[in-house]
Coordinates of C-alpha atoms in Angstrom, one line a residue:
M142 CA 158.8 69.6 -117.0
V143 CA 157.4 71.9 -119.7
A144 CA 155.7 69.6 -122.3
P145 CA 157.0 70.3 -125.9
K146 CA 154.5 71.7 -128.2
L147 CA 154.3 71.7 -131.8
K148 CA 153.8 75.1 -133.6
M149 CA 151.6 73.6 -136.3
R150 CA 149.2 70.5 -136.3
L151 CA 151.1 67.3 -137.3
G152 CA 149.4 66.9 -140.7
D153 CA 150.0 70.5 -141.7
L154 CA 153.5 70.3 -140.5
L155 CA 154.4 67.2 -142.2
A156 CA 152.7 68.7 -145.4
H157 CA 154.6 71.9 -144.9
E158 CA 158.1 70.0 -144.5
Q159 CA 157.0 68.0 -147.8
V160 CA 157.2 64.8 -146.0
I161 CA 153.7 64.0 -147.4
T162 CA 151.6 65.8 -150.2
D163 CA 148.5 67.7 -149.8
E164 CA 146.7 64.9 -151.3
Q165 CA 147.9 62.4 -148.9
L166 CA 147.1 64.6 -146.0
M167 CA 143.4 64.8 -147.2
E168 CA 143.4 61.2 -147.8
A169 CA 144.6 60.4 -144.2
L170 CA 142.1 62.9 -142.7
N171 CA 139.1 61.3 -144.5
S172 CA 140.3 58.0 -143.4
Q173 CA 140.7 59.4 -139.7
K174 CA 137.0 60.5 -139.9
V175 CA 135.9 57.2 -140.7
T176 CA 138.2 55.0 -138.3
G177 CA 138.5 57.5 -135.4
R178 CA 142.3 56.7 -135.4
K179 CA 145.1 59.1 -134.8
L180 CA 146.3 61.0 -137.9
G181 CA 149.5 59.6 -137.7
D182 CA 148.3 55.9 -137.5
S183 CA 146.2 56.7 -140.7
L184 CA 149.2 57.9 -142.5
I185 CA 151.1 54.8 -141.7
E186 CA 148.3 52.4 -142.6
L187 CA 147.9 54.1 -145.9
G188 CA 151.5 53.7 -146.6
H189 CA 152.3 57.3 -147.1
I190 CA 155.0 57.4 -144.1
T191 CA 156.7 54.7 -142.1
E192 CA 156.5 54.5 -138.2
R193 CA 160.2 55.3 -138.1
Q194 CA 159.9 58.3 -140.5
L195 CA 157.2 59.6 -138.5
L196 CA 158.9 59.4 -135.2
E197 CA 162.1 60.6 -136.3
F198 CA 160.4 63.7 -137.7
L199 CA 158.5 64.4 -134.4
A200 CA 161.8 64.0 -132.5
Q201 CA 163.4 66.5 -134.7
Q202 CA 160.5 69.0 -134.5
L203 CA 160.3 68.5 -130.6
D204 CA 164.1 68.7 -130.3
V205 CA 164.2 65.3 -128.2
P206 CA 166.2 62.4 -129.1
F207 CA 164.9 59.5 -131.2
L208 CA 165.9 56.1 -129.5
D209 CA 166.1 52.5 -130.7
I210 CA 165.9 50.4 -127.7
S211 CA 165.9 47.0 -129.4
Q212 CA 169.4 46.2 -128.2
R213 CA 169.4 48.4 -125.2
R214 CA 169.5 46.7 -121.5
I215 CA 167.0 48.5 -119.3
P216 CA 167.0 47.1 -115.8
N217 CA 163.7 45.9 -114.6
T218 CA 164.2 48.2 -111.6
I219 CA 164.5 51.2 -113.6
A220 CA 161.6 50.3 -115.6
A221 CA 159.5 49.4 -112.4
L222 CA 159.7 53.1 -111.5
L223 CA 156.3 53.3 -113.6
S224 CA 153.9 50.5 -112.9
E225 CA 152.9 48.3 -115.9
V226 CA 149.4 49.5 -115.7
H227 CA 150.4 53.2 -116.2
A228 CA 153.3 52.1 -118.6
R229 CA 150.8 50.5 -121.0
R230 CA 148.1 52.9 -120.7
L231 CA 150.3 56.0 -121.4
H232 CA 152.5 54.1 -123.9
A233 CA 155.6 55.2 -121.8
L234 CA 158.7 53.5 -120.4
V235 CA 161.2 54.7 -118.0
I236 CA 164.6 54.0 -119.8
E237 CA 167.2 55.6 -117.3
D238 CA 167.3 57.0 -113.9
K239 CA 169.8 60.0 -113.9
G240 CA 169.2 60.8 -110.2
D241 CA 167.0 64.0 -110.1
S242 CA 165.7 63.1 -113.5
V243 CA 164.6 60.2 -115.4
L244 CA 164.8 59.4 -119.2
V245 CA 161.1 58.3 -120.4
G246 CA 160.6 57.0 -123.8
M247 CA 157.1 57.4 -125.4
S248 CA 155.6 56.4 -128.8
D249 CA 153.5 59.7 -129.1
P250 CA 155.6 62.5 -127.4
A251 CA 152.9 64.9 -128.5
D252 CA 150.2 63.6 -126.0
L253 CA 150.1 66.3 -123.6
A254 CA 147.5 64.5 -121.3
A255 CA 149.9 61.5 -121.0
L256 CA 152.7 63.7 -120.4
D257 CA 151.0 65.6 -117.5
Q258 CA 150.2 62.2 -115.9
L259 CA 153.8 61.2 -116.1
E260 CA 154.9 64.2 -114.5
S261 CA 152.6 63.6 -111.5
L262 CA 153.3 59.7 -111.4
L263 CA 157.3 60.3 -111.5
S264 CA 157.3 63.4 -109.2
P265 CA 159.6 64.7 -107.8
K266 CA 162.0 63.5 -110.5
R267 CA 162.2 65.6 -113.7
I268 CA 161.2 64.1 -117.1
E269 CA 163.6 63.9 -120.0
L270 CA 161.7 62.9 -123.1
A271 CA 162.6 60.5 -125.8
V272 CA 160.8 59.1 -128.8
I273 CA 160.8 55.3 -129.4
M274 CA 158.8 53.1 -131.8
E275 CA 155.6 51.7 -130.4
S276 CA 156.4 47.9 -131.6
Q277 CA 159.7 48.3 -129.5
L278 CA 157.7 49.8 -126.6
F279 CA 155.3 46.9 -126.5
N280 CA 158.2 44.2 -126.8
A281 CA 159.8 45.9 -124.0
F282 CA 156.7 45.7 -121.9
D283 CA 156.3 42.2 -122.3
S284 CA 160.2 41.4 -121.4
L285 CA 160.6 44.0 -118.6
Y286 CA 157.2 43.7 -116.8
R287 CA 157.8 39.8 -116.0
R288 CA 155.8 38.4 -112.8
T289 CA 159.1 37.3 -111.5
A290 CA 159.1 39.7 -108.6
E291 CA 155.4 39.2 -108.1
I292 CA 155.9 35.5 -108.0
E293 CA 158.7 35.7 -105.4
N294 CA 156.6 38.3 -103.3
F295 CA 153.6 35.8 -103.2
A296 CA 155.8 32.9 -102.4
S297 CA 157.4 34.8 -99.5
Q298 CA 154.0 35.7 -98.3
L299 CA 152.7 32.2 -98.5
E300 CA 155.8 30.8 -96.7
D301 CA 155.3 33.3 -93.8
E302 CA 151.7 32.4 -93.2
Y303 CA 152.6 28.9 -92.8
E304 CA 156.0 29.3 -91.1
E305 CA 155.4 27.1 -88.2
T306 CA 153.6 24.2 -90.3
T307 CA 155.1 21.0 -91.8
D308 CA 154.9 20.6 -95.6
F309 CA 152.1 18.0 -95.1
D310 CA 150.1 20.5 -93.0
L311 CA 150.9 23.3 -95.5
G312 CA 149.1 21.3 -98.2
S313 CA 146.4 19.9 -96.3
S314 CA 145.1 23.1 -94.4
L315 CA 144.6 25.3 -97.2
S316 CA 140.9 25.0 -97.6
G317 CA 139.0 28.1 -96.3
D318 CA 142.3 29.6 -95.0
S319 CA 143.9 32.9 -95.9
G320 CA 146.7 31.0 -97.5
D321 CA 144.3 29.6 -100.1
A322 CA 144.0 33.0 -101.6
T323 CA 147.7 33.7 -101.6
V324 CA 148.3 30.3 -103.3
G325 CA 145.6 31.2 -105.9
K326 CA 147.3 34.6 -106.5
L327 CA 150.9 32.9 -106.7
L328 CA 149.4 30.6 -109.5
Q329 CA 147.8 33.2 -111.4
S330 CA 150.9 35.2 -111.5
V331 CA 152.8 32.0 -112.8
F332 CA 150.2 31.5 -115.5
E333 CA 150.3 35.2 -116.6
D334 CA 154.0 35.2 -116.8
A335 CA 154.0 32.1 -119.0
V336 CA 151.3 33.3 -121.2
Q337 CA 153.1 36.7 -121.6
M338 CA 156.3 34.9 -122.5
R339 CA 154.5 32.6 -124.9
A340 CA 155.6 29.4 -122.9
S341 CA 154.4 26.2 -124.0
D342 CA 155.1 24.3 -120.9
I343 CA 155.5 25.2 -117.1
H344 CA 157.6 23.0 -114.7
I345 CA 157.3 23.1 -111.1
E346 CA 160.1 21.1 -109.3
P347 CA 160.8 21.0 -105.6
D348 CA 164.3 20.4 -104.4
E349 CA 165.8 19.9 -101.0
R350 CA 166.5 23.7 -100.4
Q351 CA 164.7 25.5 -103.2
L352 CA 161.8 25.4 -105.7
R353 CA 162.3 25.6 -109.4
I354 CA 159.6 27.1 -111.6
R355 CA 160.8 26.6 -115.3
Q356 CA 159.1 27.7 -118.6
R357 CA 159.6 26.1 -121.8
I358 CA 160.0 29.2 -124.5
D359 CA 160.5 28.4 -127.9
G360 CA 161.4 24.9 -127.2
V361 CA 164.1 25.9 -124.6
L362 CA 163.8 25.7 -120.8
Q363 CA 164.1 29.1 -118.7
E364 CA 164.4 28.9 -115.1
N365 CA 163.3 30.9 -112.0
I366 CA 164.4 29.8 -108.7
L367 CA 162.5 30.4 -105.3
K368 CA 164.1 29.8 -102.1
E369 CA 160.7 29.0 -100.5
N370 CA 160.8 25.4 -101.2
K371 CA 158.3 24.7 -98.4
I372 CA 155.4 26.3 -100.4
A373 CA 155.5 23.5 -103.2
S374 CA 153.1 21.3 -101.7
A375 CA 150.5 24.1 -101.4
M376 CA 150.9 24.7 -105.0
V377 CA 150.6 21.0 -106.0
L378 CA 147.4 20.6 -103.8
R379 CA 145.7 23.7 -105.5
L380 CA 146.6 22.6 -109.0
K381 CA 145.2 19.0 -108.1
L382 CA 142.1 20.5 -107.0
M383 CA 141.7 22.5 -110.2
A384 CA 142.3 19.4 -112.2
G385 CA 140.0 17.1 -110.1
L386 CA 142.9 14.7 -109.1
D387 CA 143.2 12.8 -105.9
I388 CA 144.8 15.2 -103.4
S389 CA 145.4 12.4 -101.0
E390 CA 147.5 10.3 -103.5
K391 CA 151.0 11.6 -103.4
R392 CA 152.8 8.4 -104.2
L393 CA 151.6 7.7 -107.6
P394 CA 151.8 9.9 -111.0
Q395 CA 148.4 11.5 -111.9
D396 CA 147.2 13.0 -115.1
G397 CA 144.3 15.6 -115.7
R398 CA 143.2 18.8 -117.3
F399 CA 141.6 22.1 -116.6
N400 CA 140.7 25.4 -118.2
L401 CA 141.4 29.0 -117.2
V402 CA 141.4 32.5 -118.7
V403 CA 144.6 34.3 -118.4
K404 CA 144.9 37.9 -119.8
K405 CA 141.8 37.3 -122.1
H406 CA 143.3 34.1 -123.3
S407 CA 141.2 30.8 -122.9
I408 CA 144.0 28.5 -121.9
D409 CA 143.4 24.6 -121.8
V410 CA 146.0 23.2 -119.2
R411 CA 147.2 19.4 -119.3
I412 CA 148.7 18.5 -116.1
S413 CA 151.0 15.7 -115.2
T414 CA 152.1 14.9 -111.5
M415 CA 154.9 12.6 -110.6
P416 CA 156.4 11.7 -107.2
V417 CA 160.0 12.8 -106.7
Q418 CA 162.5 12.7 -103.9
H419 CA 161.3 16.1 -102.2
G420 CA 157.7 16.2 -103.1
E421 CA 155.8 16.1 -106.4
S422 CA 157.1 17.3 -109.5
V423 CA 154.3 19.1 -111.8
V424 CA 154.5 19.6 -115.6
M425 CA 151.7 21.6 -117.4
R426 CA 151.3 22.0 -121.1
L427 CA 149.6 25.2 -122.0
L428 CA 147.3 25.2 -125.0
D429 CA 145.9 28.6 -126.1
Q430 CA 142.3 27.7 -127.3
S431 CA 141.9 31.5 -128.1
A432 CA 144.5 31.2 -131.0
G433 CA 142.2 29.0 -132.9
L434 CA 143.1 26.3 -135.5
L435 CA 145.7 27.0 -138.3
S436 CA 145.3 26.2 -141.8
L437 CA 148.0 24.3 -143.7
D438 CA 149.3 27.6 -145.3
E439 CA 149.7 29.0 -141.7
T440 CA 151.7 26.1 -140.3
G441 CA 154.8 27.3 -141.9
M442 CA 154.9 24.6 -144.4
P443 CA 156.4 25.6 -147.8
A444 CA 153.8 26.4 -150.6
E445 CA 155.2 23.5 -152.6
I446 CA 154.7 20.9 -149.7
V447 CA 151.2 22.3 -148.7
A448 CA 150.1 21.6 -152.4
R449 CA 151.4 18.1 -152.2
V450 CA 149.9 17.4 -148.6
R451 CA 146.7 18.6 -149.9
N452 CA 146.6 16.3 -152.8
Q453 CA 147.4 13.4 -150.5
I454 CA 144.9 14.1 -147.9
S455 CA 142.2 14.7 -150.5
R456 CA 142.4 11.1 -151.7
P457 CA 139.6 8.7 -151.1
H458 CA 141.7 6.3 -148.9
G459 CA 145.2 5.6 -147.8
M460 CA 147.1 6.5 -144.8
V461 CA 149.2 9.7 -144.3
L462 CA 151.4 10.1 -141.2
V463 CA 152.9 13.2 -139.5
T464 CA 156.1 12.2 -137.6
G465 CA 158.6 13.8 -135.2
P466 CA 159.2 13.9 -131.5
T467 CA 157.1 15.4 -128.9
G468 CA 156.6 19.0 -129.3
S469 CA 157.4 19.0 -132.9
G470 CA 154.1 20.3 -133.9
K471 CA 152.5 17.1 -135.2
T472 CA 149.1 17.7 -133.6
T473 CA 149.1 21.2 -135.1
T474 CA 149.6 20.0 -138.6
L475 CA 147.0 17.1 -138.3
Y476 CA 144.4 19.7 -137.1
A477 CA 145.1 21.9 -139.7
A478 CA 144.7 19.0 -142.3
L479 CA 141.4 18.3 -140.4
S480 CA 140.1 21.7 -140.6
E481 CA 140.5 21.6 -144.3
L482 CA 138.8 18.1 -144.8
N483 CA 135.8 19.1 -142.3
Q484 CA 133.0 19.4 -144.9
S485 CA 129.4 18.5 -144.5
S486 CA 129.9 15.6 -147.0
K487 CA 132.6 14.0 -144.9
K488 CA 132.1 12.0 -141.9
I489 CA 135.3 12.3 -139.6
I490 CA 136.0 10.4 -136.4
T491 CA 139.1 10.8 -134.3
A492 CA 140.7 9.0 -131.5
E493 CA 142.8 11.4 -129.3
D494 CA 144.6 11.5 -126.2
P495 CA 143.8 14.0 -125.2
V496 CA 141.4 15.9 -127.4
E497 CA 143.2 19.2 -127.6
Y498 CA 140.9 21.2 -129.9
R499 CA 137.0 20.8 -130.1
I500 CA 136.0 20.9 -133.8
S501 CA 132.4 21.1 -134.7
R502 CA 130.9 18.2 -136.8
I503 CA 133.9 16.1 -136.2
N504 CA 133.3 13.1 -133.9
Q505 CA 136.1 13.2 -131.3
V506 CA 136.8 10.4 -129.0
Q507 CA 138.9 10.8 -126.0
V508 CA 141.0 7.8 -125.3
N509 CA 140.8 6.1 -121.7
S510 CA 143.1 3.2 -121.0
K511 CA 141.3 2.7 -117.4
I512 CA 138.3 1.6 -119.0
D513 CA 140.1 -0.2 -122.0
L514 CA 138.9 2.7 -124.5
T515 CA 142.3 2.3 -126.4
F516 CA 143.3 3.6 -129.7
S517 CA 142.8 0.3 -131.2
S518 CA 139.3 -0.3 -129.7
V519 CA 138.2 3.3 -130.8
L520 CA 139.6 2.6 -134.4
R521 CA 137.9 -0.7 -134.4
T522 CA 134.5 0.6 -133.6
A523 CA 135.0 3.8 -135.8
L524 CA 135.5 1.6 -139.0
R525 CA 131.8 0.5 -138.2
Q526 CA 130.7 4.1 -138.0
D527 CA 130.7 4.5 -141.9
P528 CA 133.7 7.1 -141.8
D529 CA 135.2 8.9 -144.7
I530 CA 138.2 9.8 -142.7
I531 CA 139.8 8.8 -139.6
M532 CA 142.3 10.4 -137.4
V533 CA 144.2 8.3 -134.8
G534 CA 146.1 10.5 -132.3
E535 CA 149.2 8.1 -132.4
M536 CA 150.2 4.6 -133.6
R537 CA 151.3 3.2 -130.4
D538 CA 151.3 -0.5 -130.7
Q539 CA 151.1 -3.5 -133.6
E540 CA 147.1 -3.8 -133.2
T541 CA 146.4 0.0 -133.7
V542 CA 148.8 0.0 -136.7
E543 CA 147.3 -3.0 -138.3
I544 CA 143.7 -1.8 -138.0
G545 CA 144.6 1.6 -139.4
L546 CA 146.6 0.1 -142.2
R547 CA 143.5 -2.2 -143.0
G548 CA 141.1 0.8 -142.7
A549 CA 143.2 2.7 -145.1
L550 CA 143.2 -0.2 -147.5
T551 CA 139.4 -0.8 -147.3
G552 CA 138.4 2.7 -148.6
H553 CA 139.1 5.1 -145.7
M554 CA 141.5 8.0 -145.5
V555 CA 143.5 7.4 -142.2
L556 CA 145.7 10.3 -140.7
S557 CA 147.8 9.7 -137.8
T558 CA 151.2 10.3 -135.9
L559 CA 154.2 8.3 -135.1
H560 CA 157.3 9.2 -133.0
T561 CA 160.2 8.7 -135.2
N562 CA 163.2 10.7 -136.4
D563 CA 162.4 11.3 -140.0
A564 CA 160.0 10.2 -142.9
I565 CA 162.1 7.4 -144.3
T566 CA 162.5 5.6 -141.0
S567 CA 158.8 6.2 -140.3
A568 CA 158.0 3.5 -142.8
L569 CA 160.5 1.1 -141.3
R570 CA 159.1 1.5 -137.8
L571 CA 155.8 0.4 -139.1
L572 CA 157.4 -3.0 -140.2
D573 CA 159.4 -3.0 -136.9
M574 CA 156.2 -2.8 -134.8
G575 CA 155.0 -6.1 -136.5
A576 CA 152.9 -4.8 -139.5
A577 CA 153.1 -6.9 -142.4
G578 CA 155.0 -5.6 -145.5
F579 CA 152.1 -5.9 -148.0
L580 CA 149.8 -4.0 -145.7
V581 CA 152.4 -1.2 -145.2
G582 CA 153.1 -1.2 -148.9
S583 CA 149.5 -1.2 -150.1
S584 CA 148.1 1.6 -147.6
L585 CA 150.8 4.1 -146.9
R586 CA 150.7 7.2 -149.2
A587 CA 152.9 9.8 -147.7
I588 CA 154.8 10.8 -144.6
V589 CA 155.4 14.3 -143.4
A590 CA 158.3 14.7 -140.8
Q591 CA 158.7 17.8 -139.1
R592 CA 160.6 19.9 -136.4
L593 CA 160.4 23.1 -135.0
V594 CA 163.4 25.6 -135.0
R595 CA 163.9 28.9 -133.3
K596 CA 163.8 32.1 -135.5
V597 CA 166.4 34.8 -135.3
C598 CA 165.1 37.7 -133.6
N599 CA 164.1 40.6 -136.0
N600 CA 165.3 43.2 -133.7
C601 CA 169.0 42.3 -133.0
R602 CA 169.8 40.2 -136.1
Q603 CA 173.1 40.6 -137.3
P604 CA 175.3 38.8 -140.0
Y605 CA 177.0 35.8 -138.8
E606 CA 180.4 34.3 -140.1
P607 CA 180.7 30.4 -139.7
S608 CA 183.9 29.0 -138.3
E609 CA 186.1 26.9 -140.5
H610 CA 184.7 23.6 -139.0
E611 CA 181.1 25.0 -139.3
K612 CA 181.8 26.0 -143.0
M613 CA 183.3 22.4 -143.8
W614 CA 180.1 20.9 -142.2
L615 CA 177.6 23.2 -144.1
T616 CA 179.2 22.6 -147.4
N617 CA 179.1 18.7 -146.9
L618 CA 175.3 19.2 -146.0
A619 CA 174.4 21.5 -148.8
G620 CA 176.7 19.7 -151.3
S621 CA 178.2 22.9 -152.6
E622 CA 180.4 25.8 -151.2
T623 CA 178.4 28.2 -148.9
D624 CA 181.2 31.0 -148.8
N625 CA 178.7 33.5 -150.2
A626 CA 175.9 32.6 -147.9
S627 CA 174.4 35.3 -145.8
Y628 CA 174.0 33.7 -142.5
Q629 CA 172.4 35.7 -139.4
T630 CA 172.4 35.4 -135.7
G631 CA 170.8 37.3 -133.0
K632 CA 172.7 39.4 -130.6
G633 CA 170.2 39.4 -127.8
C634 CA 167.8 42.3 -126.8
S635 CA 164.8 43.1 -124.6
S636 CA 162.5 41.8 -127.2
C637 CA 163.9 38.3 -127.3
N638 CA 164.8 38.2 -123.4
Y639 CA 168.4 38.4 -124.7
T640 CA 168.2 34.9 -126.3
G641 CA 168.8 36.0 -129.9
Y642 CA 165.7 34.1 -130.7
K643 CA 162.0 34.9 -130.9
G644 CA 159.3 32.5 -132.0
R645 CA 159.7 29.2 -134.0
V646 CA 159.2 27.9 -137.5
G647 CA 158.2 24.6 -138.7
V648 CA 160.7 22.6 -140.9
F649 CA 159.2 20.0 -143.0
E650 CA 160.1 17.0 -145.2
L651 CA 157.7 15.1 -147.3
L652 CA 158.0 11.4 -148.6
E653 CA 155.6 10.3 -151.0
M654 CA 155.4 6.6 -152.0
N655 CA 155.8 5.6 -155.7
E656 CA 155.3 2.1 -157.1
Q657 CA 159.1 1.3 -156.6
M658 CA 158.9 2.3 -152.9
M659 CA 155.6 0.4 -152.3
A660 CA 157.1 -2.8 -153.9
A661 CA 160.1 -2.5 -151.9
L662 CA 158.0 -2.3 -148.6
K663 CA 155.6 -5.2 -149.8
N664 CA 158.8 -7.4 -150.2
D665 CA 160.3 -6.2 -146.8
N666 CA 163.3 -4.8 -148.7
T667 CA 164.1 -1.9 -146.4
E668 CA 167.5 -1.3 -147.8
K669 CA 166.1 -1.0 -151.4
F670 CA 163.3 1.2 -149.9
T671 CA 165.8 3.7 -148.2
L672 CA 167.8 4.0 -151.3
L673 CA 164.8 4.7 -153.5
S674 CA 163.5 7.3 -150.9
Q675 CA 166.7 9.1 -150.7
Q676 CA 166.8 9.2 -154.6
S677 CA 163.3 10.4 -154.9
P678 CA 163.4 13.8 -156.7
T679 CA 160.8 15.3 -154.8
F680 CA 162.3 14.3 -151.2
R681 CA 164.3 17.1 -149.5
P682 CA 165.5 16.1 -146.1
L683 CA 164.9 18.0 -142.8
A684 CA 168.6 19.1 -142.5
L685 CA 168.6 20.7 -145.9
A686 CA 165.1 22.4 -145.2
A687 CA 166.6 23.9 -142.1
H688 CA 169.4 25.1 -144.0
D689 CA 167.2 26.8 -146.4
Y690 CA 166.0 28.8 -143.7
A691 CA 169.4 29.6 -142.4
L692 CA 170.5 30.9 -146.0
T693 CA 167.6 33.1 -145.8
G694 CA 168.3 34.3 -142.3
V695 CA 165.1 33.0 -140.7
T696 CA 167.1 30.8 -138.4
S697 CA 170.7 30.2 -137.5
V698 CA 173.5 28.0 -138.1
E699 CA 173.6 27.0 -134.4
E700 CA 169.8 25.9 -134.9
V701 CA 170.5 23.9 -137.8
L702 CA 173.5 22.1 -136.1
R703 CA 171.0 21.4 -133.1
L704 CA 168.3 20.0 -135.4
V705 CA 170.9 17.4 -137.1
E706 CA 172.0 16.3 -133.8
M707 CA 168.5 15.4 -133.0
I708 CA 167.8 13.4 -135.9
D709 CA 169.6 10.4 -137.5
V710 CA 171.9 12.0 -139.9
A711 CA 172.4 8.9 -142.1
G712 CA 168.6 8.6 -142.6
G713 CA 167.7 12.2 -142.7
V714 CA 170.4 13.7 -144.9

């Protein structure tokens, strides 16, 4: 391959072709001297040219195609012609194998040193060059260079090493054996793949003839099946050792946690084991400690709700609840609130199960039911520690609820979570749990209910026309015609692993207590409370908040329907 060459330096060529002005070129050159970055990056950062404009110009000058690979299916086997290490280092991707030649996409086609290395690495095949955007290139790396094949290879190797052993021996004979290193590499690959795909959970599930490793990505499980079901016990044993669990106990569930570093991310892993028919099932919740705490502004909460929540949590006393099912982001919201309240003038005590983030200056207590260190006992003691703010991980029982409400009534700000469908039913749940109406009505100040919905992938989004049935449903939901609404959906691309979705956003509803609502609760008048809540001018239900996102193309009609199916429509709409 003969590397394409520019007849002029990039900056001079851009100025000569009047893509940028001489003044913009000088500004970029001065910036380059300070930052040491490439001239093209400096021009993009200064806003004088977009990445796409720059690359299209380069492609034209070099007489090579400019490709949009966001919706192009590239087989993993084709990308694997160039190893991940070299692909990421050289910013290059093999897009197509044409037999005696390969089509290679690069974000910097003028990098002659990289071209020389590619020619050597892909020899004897000739290289046909194409230009692709760097953002698309990195998205393709994460999607194509999965650890799936690596996991399968380690699983096969581990099974070969223990081909003649029983499941029990396989799990028991690892210490000091070569298999210990193999199972360690296998688990490392599993964790690396999960972190790369932004998975929140890993499920390891042994079956009669196969082993399932599933990842929850953006709230939905994605499955990888291994035929080497025999290795499950070895993986479980290693994970139990990492978490300090009893490796001899296979008949009872166990819970634990451990930390590890994966691809420069400090990951806190909460592990739960459970005996099943063909061994032990393991579920691991992954918490990226490197990401740090979010502020309320960063949770995705609308600015108007953020302001009202800040007003509520800054009160000297009262109870504020954050509600929703498991995995809806309640803990993230609570920690965001705590981080804003964390001041030297405030005494904050938390009772958590488990403590997910360690926060300086806050007195955090890990609940341990085995020694009777329960939420209620910690809360009872915390009230004697002269706190200003108390955070209770979850309102699980009547005793905890009553102590929390009394604490809020006696001059403390109490934050907590509750597993309920929406804000309105949360107040009623407190009554159902045995709390006295006068306590709930006097102490409860606000309830935030939330869900997470998947975001339409920005790379493959396209207009969506709802069906007639969906139009009727959406019109009924919104209370007006939605014919002119601009809905979006994801077609599926390499960036989103062909799901049409990438990332999630929080959907929130906030119910603030007024005098009439508080009076209804004090009198145990649940019907009046429900009616007053629904009529509150500041209350906007979860389903409508999700529909707002669909109207702006952030999420899809499908996600709005899925959310509504999960909540009590009568109480939430």
